[in-house]
Coordinates of C-alpha atoms and ligand atoms in Angstrom, one line a residue:
M12 CA -5.3 10.5 -27.8
A13 CA -6.0 8.1 -24.9
D14 CA -3.3 5.9 -26.2
A15 CA -0.8 8.7 -26.3
A16 CA -1.6 9.6 -22.7
V17 CA -1.0 6.1 -21.6
K18 CA 2.2 5.8 -23.5
E19 CA 3.5 9.0 -22.0
K20 CA 3.1 7.4 -18.5
V21 CA 5.1 4.3 -19.2
A22 CA 8.8 4.8 -18.2
T23 CA 11.3 5.0 -21.0
P24 CA 13.2 1.7 -21.3
P25 CA 16.6 1.9 -19.6
E26 CA 19.8 2.3 -21.5
A27 CA 23.0 0.3 -20.9
G28 CA 25.0 1.7 -18.0
Q29 CA 22.1 3.9 -16.7
E30 CA 21.5 3.8 -13.0
L31 CA 18.1 2.2 -12.3
T32 CA 15.6 2.0 -9.6
D33 CA 12.3 0.1 -9.4
G34 CA 8.9 -0.1 -7.7
F35 CA 10.3 -2.0 -4.7
H36 CA 12.9 0.6 -4.0
L37 CA 10.7 3.6 -4.8
I38 CA 8.0 2.5 -2.3
I39 CA 10.7 2.1 0.4
D40 CA 12.3 5.4 -0.4
A41 CA 8.9 7.2 -0.4
L42 CA 8.0 5.7 3.0
K43 CA 11.3 6.7 4.5
L44 CA 11.3 10.2 3.0
N45 CA 8.0 10.7 4.9
G46 CA 9.3 9.3 8.2
L47 CA 7.2 6.1 7.9
T48 CA 9.7 3.6 9.2
T49 CA 7.5 0.9 10.8
I50 CA 5.4 -1.7 8.9
Y51 CA 3.0 -4.2 10.4
G52 CA 2.1 -7.0 8.1
V53 CA 2.1 -10.6 6.9
P54 CA 4.3 -11.7 3.9
G55 CA 3.4 -13.6 0.8
I56 CA 3.0 -13.0 -3.0
P57 CA 3.5 -10.3 -4.2
I58 CA 5.0 -8.5 -1.2
T59 CA 7.5 -11.0 0.3
D60 CA 10.6 -9.5 -1.3
F61 CA 9.3 -6.0 -0.6
G62 CA 9.2 -6.8 3.1
R63 CA 12.7 -8.2 3.0
M64 CA 14.1 -5.2 1.2
A65 CA 12.2 -2.8 3.5
Q66 CA 13.8 -4.6 6.5
A67 CA 17.2 -4.5 4.9
S68 CA 16.9 -0.8 4.3
G69 CA 16.3 -0.1 8.0
I70 CA 12.5 0.0 8.1
R71 CA 11.2 -1.9 11.1
V72 CA 9.0 -4.7 9.6
L73 CA 6.9 -6.6 12.1
S74 CA 5.6 -9.9 10.8
F75 CA 2.3 -11.0 12.3
R76 CA 0.4 -14.3 12.2
H77 CA -2.8 -12.8 10.9
E78 CA -3.3 -9.5 9.0
Q79 CA -6.2 -8.4 11.2
N80 CA -3.8 -8.1 14.1
A81 CA -1.2 -6.3 12.0
G82 CA -4.0 -4.0 10.9
Y83 CA -5.0 -3.2 14.5
A84 CA -1.4 -2.6 15.3
A85 CA -1.1 -0.1 12.4
A86 CA -4.4 1.6 13.5
I87 CA -3.2 2.2 17.1
A88 CA 0.2 3.2 15.9
G89 CA -1.6 6.0 14.0
F90 CA -3.4 7.0 17.2
L91 CA -0.3 7.1 19.2
T92 CA 2.0 8.9 16.8
K93 CA -0.3 11.0 14.6
K94 CA 1.4 9.5 11.6
P95 CA -0.4 6.9 9.5
G96 CA 0.3 3.4 10.8
I97 CA 1.2 1.1 7.9
C98 CA -0.2 -2.3 7.4
L99 CA 1.1 -4.5 4.5
T100 CA -0.8 -7.5 3.2
V101 CA -1.0 -9.8 0.2
S102 CA -3.9 -9.8 -2.2
A103 CA -7.5 -10.9 -1.8
P104 CA -7.6 -13.0 1.4
G105 CA -4.8 -11.0 3.1
F106 CA -6.4 -7.8 2.0
L107 CA -9.7 -8.8 3.4
N108 CA -8.2 -9.8 6.7
G109 CA -6.7 -6.4 7.0
L110 CA -9.9 -4.6 5.9
T111 CA -11.7 -4.9 9.3
A112 CA -8.9 -3.1 10.9
L113 CA -8.9 -0.4 8.2
A114 CA -12.7 0.1 8.7
H115 CA -12.0 0.2 12.5
A116 CA -9.4 2.9 12.0
T117 CA -11.8 5.0 9.9
T118 CA -14.6 4.6 12.5
N119 CA -12.3 5.5 15.3
C120 CA -10.6 8.4 13.3
F121 CA -7.1 6.8 13.5
P122 CA -4.7 7.5 10.6
M123 CA -3.7 4.3 8.9
I124 CA -2.7 3.1 5.4
L125 CA -3.4 -0.4 4.4
I126 CA -1.0 -1.3 1.5
S127 CA -2.0 -4.5 -0.3
G128 CA -0.4 -6.1 -3.2
S129 CA -2.9 -7.1 -5.9
S130 CA -3.2 -9.3 -8.9
E131 CA -2.9 -8.4 -12.6
R132 CA -5.4 -5.7 -13.5
E133 CA -6.0 -7.1 -17.0
I134 CA -7.0 -10.5 -15.6
V135 CA -8.9 -9.2 -12.6
D136 CA -11.0 -6.8 -14.7
L137 CA -11.9 -9.5 -17.2
Q138 CA -12.5 -11.9 -14.2
Q139 CA -10.4 -14.6 -15.8
G140 CA -9.5 -16.2 -12.5
D141 CA -6.1 -14.9 -11.5
Y142 CA -4.2 -16.0 -8.4
E143 CA -6.0 -14.3 -5.5
E144 CA -8.2 -12.3 -7.9
M145 CA -10.2 -9.5 -6.4
D146 CA -11.1 -5.9 -7.3
Q147 CA -9.7 -4.7 -4.0
L148 CA -9.9 -1.0 -4.7
A149 CA -13.7 -1.1 -5.2
I150 CA -14.2 -3.2 -2.1
A151 CA -12.0 -1.0 0.1
K152 CA -13.6 2.3 -1.0
P153 CA -16.8 2.4 1.1
L154 CA -14.9 1.3 4.2
C155 CA -12.2 4.0 4.3
K156 CA -11.6 7.7 3.9
A157 CA -9.9 7.3 0.5
A158 CA -8.6 4.6 -1.7
F159 CA -5.9 4.8 -4.4
R160 CA -4.1 2.6 -6.9
V161 CA -0.7 3.1 -8.4
L162 CA 0.0 1.6 -11.8
H163 CA 3.2 3.3 -12.7
A164 CA 6.5 3.5 -10.9
Q165 CA 6.8 7.2 -11.5
D166 CA 3.5 7.7 -9.6
I167 CA 4.6 6.0 -6.4
G168 CA 5.7 9.3 -4.8
I169 CA 2.4 11.0 -5.6
G170 CA 0.4 7.9 -4.6
L171 CA 1.9 7.8 -1.2
A172 CA 1.7 11.5 -0.7
R173 CA -2.1 11.4 -1.4
A174 CA -2.5 8.5 0.9
I175 CA -0.6 10.2 3.8
R176 CA -2.6 13.5 3.4
A177 CA -5.9 11.7 3.2
A178 CA -5.1 9.7 6.4
V179 CA -3.9 12.5 8.7
S180 CA -5.6 15.7 7.5
G181 CA -8.9 16.9 8.8
R182 CA -10.6 14.0 10.7
P183 CA -8.0 11.2 10.4
G184 CA -9.0 7.8 9.1
G185 CA -8.0 4.8 7.1
V186 CA -6.7 4.9 3.6
Y187 CA -6.2 2.0 1.1
L188 CA -3.3 1.9 -1.3
D189 CA -3.5 -0.8 -4.0
L190 CA -0.2 -1.8 -5.4
P191 CA -0.5 -4.4 -8.3
A192 CA 2.3 -7.0 -8.5
K193 CA 3.6 -5.7 -11.7
L194 CA 4.4 -2.3 -10.1
F195 CA 7.1 -3.7 -7.8
G196 CA 9.4 -4.8 -10.6
Q197 CA 8.8 -1.8 -12.9
V198 CA 12.2 -0.2 -13.7
M199 CA 13.0 3.4 -14.2
D200 CA 15.9 5.8 -14.2
A201 CA 17.1 6.2 -10.7
A202 CA 17.5 10.0 -10.8
A203 CA 14.1 10.5 -12.3
G204 CA 12.7 8.1 -9.7
Q205 CA 14.2 10.1 -6.8
K206 CA 12.8 13.3 -8.3
S207 CA 9.3 11.7 -8.5
L208 CA 9.1 11.2 -4.7
V209 CA 7.2 13.7 -2.6
K210 CA 8.0 14.7 0.9
V211 CA 4.6 15.7 2.3
I212 CA 4.8 19.2 3.8
D213 CA 2.5 20.0 6.7
A214 CA 0.4 16.8 6.2
A215 CA -2.2 17.8 8.8
P216 CA -2.5 21.6 8.6
A217 CA -3.8 23.4 11.6
Q218 CA -7.5 24.3 11.2
I219 CA -8.1 27.4 13.2
P220 CA -11.6 28.0 14.5
A221 CA -13.5 31.2 13.7
P222 CA -13.2 33.8 16.4
E223 CA -17.0 34.2 16.4
A224 CA -17.5 30.5 17.0
V225 CA -15.1 30.7 20.0
A226 CA -16.8 33.7 21.4
R227 CA -20.3 32.0 21.0
A228 CA -19.0 28.9 22.8
L229 CA -17.6 31.0 25.7
E230 CA -20.8 33.0 26.0
V231 CA -22.8 29.7 26.4
L232 CA -20.2 28.4 28.9
K233 CA -20.4 31.6 30.9
G234 CA -24.1 31.3 31.4
A235 CA -23.8 27.7 32.8
K236 CA -24.7 26.9 36.4
R237 CA -23.7 23.2 36.1
P238 CA -21.3 22.9 33.2
L239 CA -19.6 19.7 32.1
I240 CA -16.6 19.0 29.8
I241 CA -16.5 15.7 28.0
L242 CA -13.1 14.7 26.7
G243 CA -13.1 12.2 23.8
K244 CA -10.3 10.2 22.2
G245 CA -10.0 13.0 19.6
A246 CA -8.7 15.2 22.4
A247 CA -6.2 12.5 23.3
Y248 CA -5.1 12.1 19.7
A249 CA -4.5 15.9 19.4
Q250 CA -1.5 15.8 21.8
A251 CA -2.5 19.2 23.1
D252 CA -2.3 17.8 26.7
D253 CA -1.1 21.0 28.4
A254 CA -3.6 23.3 26.7
I255 CA -6.5 20.9 27.5
R256 CA -5.4 20.7 31.1
A257 CA -5.2 24.5 31.3
L258 CA -8.7 24.9 29.9
V259 CA -10.2 22.4 32.3
E260 CA -8.5 23.9 35.3
K261 CA -9.1 27.5 34.4
S262 CA -12.7 26.9 33.8
A263 CA -13.1 24.8 37.0
V264 CA -15.6 22.7 35.2
P265 CA -15.9 19.0 36.1
F266 CA -14.7 16.8 33.3
L267 CA -15.7 13.3 32.1
P268 CA -13.1 11.4 30.1
M269 CA -14.3 8.9 27.5
S270 CA -12.5 5.6 27.7
M271 CA -9.4 6.4 25.7
A272 CA -9.3 10.0 26.9
K273 CA -8.7 8.8 30.5
G274 CA -5.4 10.1 31.7
L275 CA -5.4 13.3 29.7
L276 CA -5.8 14.7 33.2
P277 CA -5.3 12.0 35.9
D278 CA -8.5 10.2 36.9
T279 CA -7.6 11.3 40.4
H280 CA -7.8 15.0 39.5
P281 CA -10.2 16.9 41.8
Q282 CA -12.3 17.9 38.8
C283 CA -12.6 14.4 37.4
A284 CA -16.2 13.2 37.3
G285 CA -15.5 9.7 36.0
A286 CA -16.9 8.1 39.2
A287 CA -20.0 10.4 39.1
R288 CA -20.9 9.8 35.5
S289 CA -24.6 9.4 35.8
T290 CA -24.9 12.4 38.0
V291 CA -23.1 14.8 35.7
L292 CA -24.9 13.6 32.6
K293 CA -28.3 14.1 34.3
D294 CA -27.7 17.3 36.2
S295 CA -25.4 19.3 33.9
D296 CA -27.0 22.3 32.0
V297 CA -24.2 23.0 29.6
V298 CA -22.0 20.3 28.1
M299 CA -18.8 21.0 26.2
L300 CA -17.7 18.1 24.0
I301 CA -14.0 18.2 23.1
G302 CA -13.1 15.6 20.5
A303 CA -16.0 13.4 21.6
R304 CA -19.0 12.4 19.5
L305 CA -22.6 12.1 20.7
N306 CA -22.8 8.5 19.5
W307 CA -24.1 5.4 21.3
L308 CA -21.3 5.6 23.9
L309 CA -23.0 8.9 25.1
S310 CA -26.5 7.6 24.6
H311 CA -26.8 10.0 21.6
G312 CA -27.0 13.0 23.9
K313 CA -30.6 12.3 24.8
G314 CA -32.9 10.0 26.7
K315 CA -32.9 8.6 30.2
A316 CA -29.2 8.9 30.8
W317 CA -29.3 12.6 30.2
G318 CA -32.2 13.4 32.4
D319 CA -35.0 15.9 31.9
A320 CA -33.2 19.2 32.7
P321 CA -32.7 21.2 29.5
K322 CA -29.2 21.1 28.1
K323 CA -27.1 23.1 25.8
F324 CA -24.3 21.5 23.9
I325 CA -21.0 23.1 22.8
Q326 CA -19.0 20.9 20.5
V327 CA -15.3 21.2 19.6
D328 CA -14.5 18.9 16.6
I329 CA -12.5 19.0 13.5
E330 CA -15.3 17.7 11.4
P331 CA -18.1 20.2 10.7
R332 CA -20.6 17.5 9.8
E333 CA -20.3 16.1 13.3
M334 CA -22.4 19.0 14.5
D335 CA -26.1 18.3 15.1
S336 CA -25.5 14.6 14.4
N337 CA -27.8 13.6 17.2
V338 CA -29.0 16.7 19.0
E339 CA -28.8 20.5 18.4
I340 CA -25.3 22.0 19.0
V341 CA -25.8 25.6 20.0
A342 CA -22.2 26.4 19.8
P343 CA -20.2 24.5 17.2
V344 CA -16.4 25.1 17.3
V345 CA -14.9 23.6 14.2
G346 CA -11.1 23.2 14.0
D347 CA -8.3 20.9 15.2
I348 CA -8.6 20.3 18.9
G349 CA -5.2 21.9 19.7
S350 CA -6.0 25.1 17.8
C351 CA -9.6 25.3 19.2
V352 CA -8.6 24.7 22.8
K353 CA -5.8 27.3 22.5
A354 CA -8.3 29.8 21.0
L355 CA -10.8 29.2 23.8
L356 CA -8.1 29.7 26.4
D357 CA -6.9 32.9 24.8
A358 CA -10.4 34.3 24.5
M359 CA -11.1 33.4 28.2
G360 CA -8.5 36.0 29.1
A361 CA -7.2 36.7 32.6
K362 CA -10.6 37.6 34.1
W363 CA -12.6 34.4 33.5
T364 CA -15.0 33.5 36.2
P365 CA -14.6 29.9 37.2
A366 CA -17.7 27.6 37.2
P367 CA -19.9 27.8 40.4
S368 CA -18.0 26.0 43.1
D369 CA -21.2 24.5 44.7
W370 CA -21.6 22.4 41.5
L371 CA -18.0 21.1 41.6
S372 CA -18.4 20.3 45.3
A373 CA -21.7 18.4 44.6
V374 CA -19.9 16.4 41.9
S375 CA -16.9 15.7 44.1
K376 CA -19.1 14.5 46.9
K377 CA -20.9 12.1 44.7
R378 CA -17.6 10.8 43.3
E379 CA -16.1 10.3 46.8
E380 CA -19.2 8.4 47.8
N381 CA -19.0 6.1 44.8
V382 CA -15.3 5.6 45.2
A383 CA -15.7 4.7 48.9
K384 CA -18.5 2.3 48.1
M385 CA -16.3 0.5 45.7
A386 CA -13.1 0.4 47.9
P387 CA -13.8 -2.7 50.1
R388 CA -14.7 -4.8 47.1
L389 CA -11.4 -4.1 45.4
M390 CA -9.5 -5.4 48.4
N391 CA -11.1 -8.9 48.6
N392 CA -8.7 -11.8 48.4
N393 CA -11.1 -14.4 47.1
S394 CA -10.1 -17.5 45.2
P395 CA -11.2 -18.0 42.5
M396 CA -11.0 -14.3 42.0
D397 CA -13.9 -12.0 41.2
Y398 CA -13.5 -9.1 38.8
H399 CA -13.1 -6.6 41.6
G400 CA -10.5 -8.5 43.5
A401 CA -8.4 -9.0 40.4
L402 CA -8.9 -5.4 39.2
G403 CA -8.1 -4.0 42.6
V404 CA -4.6 -5.5 42.2
L405 CA -4.1 -4.1 38.7
R406 CA -5.4 -0.7 39.8
T407 CA -2.6 -0.4 42.3
I408 CA 0.0 -1.7 39.9
V409 CA -1.0 1.0 37.3
K410 CA -0.9 3.6 40.0
E411 CA 2.7 2.6 40.8
R412 CA 3.7 2.4 37.2
P413 CA 1.8 5.2 35.5
D414 CA 3.8 5.1 32.3
A415 CA 2.8 1.6 31.5
I416 CA 0.3 1.3 28.7
L417 CA -3.0 -0.5 29.4
V418 CA -4.7 -2.4 26.6
N419 CA -8.2 -3.7 27.5
E420 CA -10.9 -5.7 25.8
G421 CA -13.7 -8.1 26.8
A422 CA -17.1 -7.5 28.2
N423 CA -17.1 -7.5 32.0
T424 CA -13.3 -7.4 31.8
L425 CA -13.5 -4.2 29.7
D426 CA -16.4 -2.4 31.5
L427 CA -15.2 -3.1 35.0
A428 CA -11.5 -2.4 34.2
R429 CA -12.5 0.9 32.6
G430 CA -14.2 2.0 35.8
I431 CA -11.8 0.6 38.3
I432 CA -8.3 1.2 36.9
D433 CA -7.3 4.9 37.1
V434 CA -5.1 6.2 34.4
Y435 CA -2.6 9.0 35.1
Q436 CA -1.1 10.0 31.8
P437 CA -2.4 10.7 28.3
R438 CA -2.8 7.9 25.7
K439 CA -2.1 5.2 28.2
R440 CA -5.4 3.4 27.9
L441 CA -6.1 1.7 24.5
D442 CA -9.3 -0.3 24.1
V443 CA -12.0 -1.6 21.8
G444 CA -13.1 1.9 20.7
T445 CA -16.3 3.0 18.9
W446 CA -17.3 -0.4 17.7
G447 CA -16.5 -2.3 20.9
V448 CA -14.6 -4.7 18.7
M449 CA -13.0 -7.9 20.1
G450 CA -9.6 -8.7 18.7
I451 CA -7.6 -5.5 19.1
G452 CA -5.7 -6.9 22.1
M453 CA -2.4 -8.4 20.8
G454 CA -2.1 -6.0 17.8
Y455 CA -2.5 -3.0 20.1
A456 CA -0.1 -4.4 22.7
I457 CA 2.5 -5.1 20.1
A458 CA 2.3 -1.6 18.4
A459 CA 2.1 0.1 21.8
A460 CA 5.4 -1.6 22.8
I461 CA 7.0 -0.9 19.5
E462 CA 6.0 2.7 19.2
T463 CA 6.6 3.8 22.8
G464 CA 9.1 1.4 24.2
K465 CA 7.1 1.4 27.4
P466 CA 5.9 -1.8 29.2
V467 CA 2.4 -2.9 28.2
L468 CA -0.3 -4.5 30.4
A469 CA -3.0 -6.1 28.3
V470 CA -6.1 -7.0 30.4
E471 CA -8.1 -9.4 28.3
G472 CA -11.3 -11.4 28.6
D473 CA -10.7 -15.0 27.7
S474 CA -13.0 -14.7 24.7
A475 CA -11.5 -11.4 23.6
F476 CA -8.0 -12.8 23.8
G477 CA -8.9 -15.7 21.5
F478 CA -9.4 -13.3 18.6
S479 CA -5.7 -12.4 18.5
G480 CA -4.2 -15.0 20.7
M481 CA -1.7 -16.5 18.2
E482 CA 0.2 -13.2 18.3
V483 CA 1.7 -14.2 21.6
E484 CA 4.3 -15.9 19.3
T485 CA 4.9 -12.5 17.7
I486 CA 5.3 -11.0 21.2
C487 CA 7.9 -13.7 22.1
R488 CA 9.6 -13.5 18.7
Y489 CA 10.3 -9.7 19.0
K490 CA 10.9 -10.0 22.8
L491 CA 8.4 -7.3 23.6
P492 CA 7.7 -6.0 27.1
V493 CA 4.1 -7.2 27.1
C494 CA 2.3 -8.7 30.1
V495 CA -1.0 -10.3 29.1
V496 CA -3.5 -10.9 31.9
I497 CA -6.3 -13.2 30.8
F498 CA -9.5 -12.9 33.0
N499 CA -10.4 -16.6 32.5
N500 CA -14.0 -17.1 33.6
D501 CA -14.5 -20.0 31.2
G502 CA -16.5 -18.1 28.7
I503 CA -18.2 -15.1 27.2
Y504 CA -19.7 -13.0 30.0
R505 CA -19.9 -16.0 32.2
G506 CA -18.8 -19.6 32.0
T507 CA -21.9 -21.1 33.6
D508 CA -24.4 -21.4 30.7
L509 CA -25.9 -24.8 30.1
N510 CA -27.3 -26.3 26.9
A511 CA -30.4 -28.2 27.8
A512 CA -31.1 -29.5 24.3
S513 CA -28.0 -31.6 23.4
A514 CA -24.5 -32.7 24.5
D515 CA -23.0 -29.7 22.8
P516 CA -21.6 -27.0 25.2
A517 CA -23.7 -23.8 25.5
T518 CA -22.8 -21.1 23.0
T519 CA -21.1 -18.8 25.5
V520 CA -18.8 -21.3 27.3
F521 CA -15.3 -22.6 26.7
V522 CA -13.3 -25.5 27.9
K523 CA -13.4 -25.3 31.7
G524 CA -10.1 -24.7 33.5
S525 CA -8.1 -23.8 30.4
R526 CA -4.5 -22.9 31.0
Y527 CA -3.7 -20.0 28.6
D528 CA -0.4 -19.6 30.4
K529 CA 0.9 -22.7 28.6
M530 CA 0.5 -21.0 25.3
M531 CA 3.1 -18.5 26.3
E532 CA 5.5 -21.1 27.5
A533 CA 5.2 -22.9 24.1
F534 CA 7.0 -19.9 22.6
G535 CA 9.6 -19.3 25.3
G536 CA 7.7 -16.6 27.2
V537 CA 6.8 -16.7 30.9
G538 CA 3.5 -18.3 31.8
V539 CA 1.8 -18.0 35.2
N540 CA -1.4 -19.5 36.6
A541 CA -2.8 -17.0 39.2
T542 CA -5.6 -18.2 41.4
N543 CA -5.8 -15.4 43.9
P544 CA -5.0 -11.6 44.0
D545 CA -1.7 -12.1 45.8
E546 CA -0.4 -14.4 43.1
L547 CA -1.7 -12.0 40.4
R548 CA 0.1 -9.1 42.0
R549 CA 3.4 -10.9 42.2
A550 CA 3.2 -12.2 38.7
V551 CA 2.4 -8.8 37.1
N552 CA 5.0 -7.0 39.1
A553 CA 7.6 -9.6 38.1
A554 CA 6.6 -9.2 34.4
M555 CA 6.8 -5.4 34.5
D556 CA 10.2 -5.5 36.2
S557 CA 11.7 -8.1 33.9
M558 CA 10.0 -6.6 30.7
K559 CA 9.8 -10.3 29.5
P560 CA 6.9 -11.5 27.5
T561 CA 4.5 -12.9 30.1
L562 CA 1.0 -14.3 30.1
I563 CA -0.9 -14.7 33.3
N564 CA -4.0 -16.9 33.4
A565 CA -6.0 -15.2 36.1
V566 CA -8.7 -17.6 37.3
I567 CA -12.0 -15.8 37.7
D568 CA -15.2 -17.2 39.2
P569 CA -17.2 -18.3 36.1
G570 CA -20.4 -17.0 37.8
A571 CA -19.0 -13.5 38.6
G572 CA -19.8 -11.6 35.3
S573 CA -23.0 -10.3 33.9
E574 CA -24.5 -10.7 30.4
S575 CA -22.8 -8.3 28.0
G576 CA -21.0 -6.5 30.9
R577 CA -22.5 -3.1 31.3
I578 CA -24.4 -3.0 27.9
G579 CA -26.8 -5.8 28.4
N580 CA -29.7 -3.4 27.7
L581 CA -28.7 -3.4 24.0
N582 CA -29.7 -7.0 23.6
P583 CA -32.9 -7.5 21.7
Q584 CA -35.5 -9.5 23.7
S585 CA -37.9 -12.1 22.4
K586 CA -41.5 -11.4 23.3
L587 CA -42.4 -15.0 22.9
K588 CA -42.4 -17.1 26.0
K589 CA -39.1 -18.9 26.7
K590 CA -39.4 -22.6 25.9
Ligands
LIG13 C1 -15.5 -8.8 16.5 C2 -16.4 -9.0 17.6 N1 -17.1 -10.2 17.6 C3 -18.0 -10.4 18.6 C4 -18.3 -9.5 19.6 C5 -19.3 -9.8 20.6 N2 -18.7 -9.8 21.9 C6 -18.8 -8.8 22.8 S1 -17.9 -9.0 24.2 C7 -17.4 -10.6 23.7 C8 -16.5 -11.4 24.6 C9 -16.8 -11.3 26.0 O1 -16.2 -12.3 26.8 P1 -14.8 -12.1 27.5 O2 -13.8 -11.4 26.5 O3 -14.4 -13.4 28.0 O4 -15.1 -11.1 28.6 P2 -15.9 -11.4 30.0 O5 -17.2 -10.7 30.0 O6 -16.1 -12.9 30.1 O7 -15.0 -10.9 31.1 C10 -18.0 -10.9 22.5 C11 -17.7 -12.2 21.8 C12 -17.6 -8.3 19.5 N3 -17.8 -7.3 20.3 N4 -16.7 -8.1 18.5
LIG14 MG1 -14.7 -14.4 29.7

């Protein structure tokens, strides 16, 4: 019985003169049929020819220097396009290199499919030591939303369809697709092959919230004296920008954008509470979360940051299990953000009473005070630069070029840039996300340039940049409009630590006075060493005008940063006396 079932699956051997297709071509056809026309990856056995054929067929195949960077590129492509970003790797080590990015995509709710070639099942399962032997499917499973393996050419269509649906429907995430080497060469009748492909219809169906849930949420909002809306990257992902703006404006509620939701409404919008964050968290009485989770980034919705005043939470999210994850949610609204926000707007009707204006004025006042306090620091022309002087320059440049995409990672470089650089359009700020992971920089920059065609400004700590630095060659090879600015303070957090015990350098410092700009020149890009804000301004503007691959080594005072940027409080402390 089992034997018969297996036999049935094996394609009938071709007859002479019959038109044939094979695994290589079916995978390409299945991707194209579903509008997946960009692949980020690294070639090698067993996917080298597949990459060549995909490129020859018109798919854009971007070859990276390391799979992790290709994976981060695919992850952010998913965020930007709402289609799964595709990462392609070889077996075992290539697969593992891509896996961090797949887990990152899942944690951040970005749709992505990691496609890895794998070794012979018979040998892997008997652990007989095949080339790059690894049970990849089992390893991927706990780290992604779903994992599938395709063994037969005629199942390629279904396999990809399942992968696409799993990645984009409901809460998006990472999916693993295991393609054993043998599959690529499997031959079958061309017409039957075409018929086996699946064009996924309505891959991420709208999930409409229940009218009672919407009414309950509005009831809670109506009773608020000091309401707050928090926009998360789920709201940015939804591409429901007009509806979200309408909801915020109609409600007259101050809004706080999480890092990657900045720009959904401009940071300069009169209701933006970004520069009054601690005030609104503490003093608000009703908080409406839209596509934002109450994880560590929001101090779990409780404790000192949230103050003592009693609070009610409304949460709008596609994932029902997100509700009550950290604190009680009195009004859960479950559905996709676009449908939920539209339903809320409709139910508010024409006679909605805006939030009390004294609250909004109190928030605006606080925000103006904080902005004014910061302003002089951003105008300093110190050399070497401090973070504020350098970021003041970049802040103006982004204001003048609001359609550029800002990629940002580091510790001080991240935390200070997040606060200082205003964002004016949706999905223009891409950063380390939920895990605060270092290494997204060049992968994100490459995918942002490829997917949007817009210039990219990557603001990188010198340590952060190191995780993906070799991809500057990729940027030069594909001639991408990416300007990398490295905040070079000689190390992690600071470049001033000393090791008292031996001649080895301290654990957080790098070679002093490094010239990262020379790396770019090695591959034909433009390299600039900028030692003061004026030089930095000129160099970034030239890069953005020319759209040429550019790397600017921005020399930052090694003593300017603080330990772990803004999250030093998360470091465990030894109770023993320091020796
Ligand atoms: C994958 C990963 N490894 C390590 C870390 C720990 N980490 C946090 S920030 C950081 C680098 C901070 O230095 P830099 O990028 O130079 O920024 P700076 O504070 O100096 O501006 C590191 C290594 C991390 N977040 N992610
Ligand atoms: Mg640094």
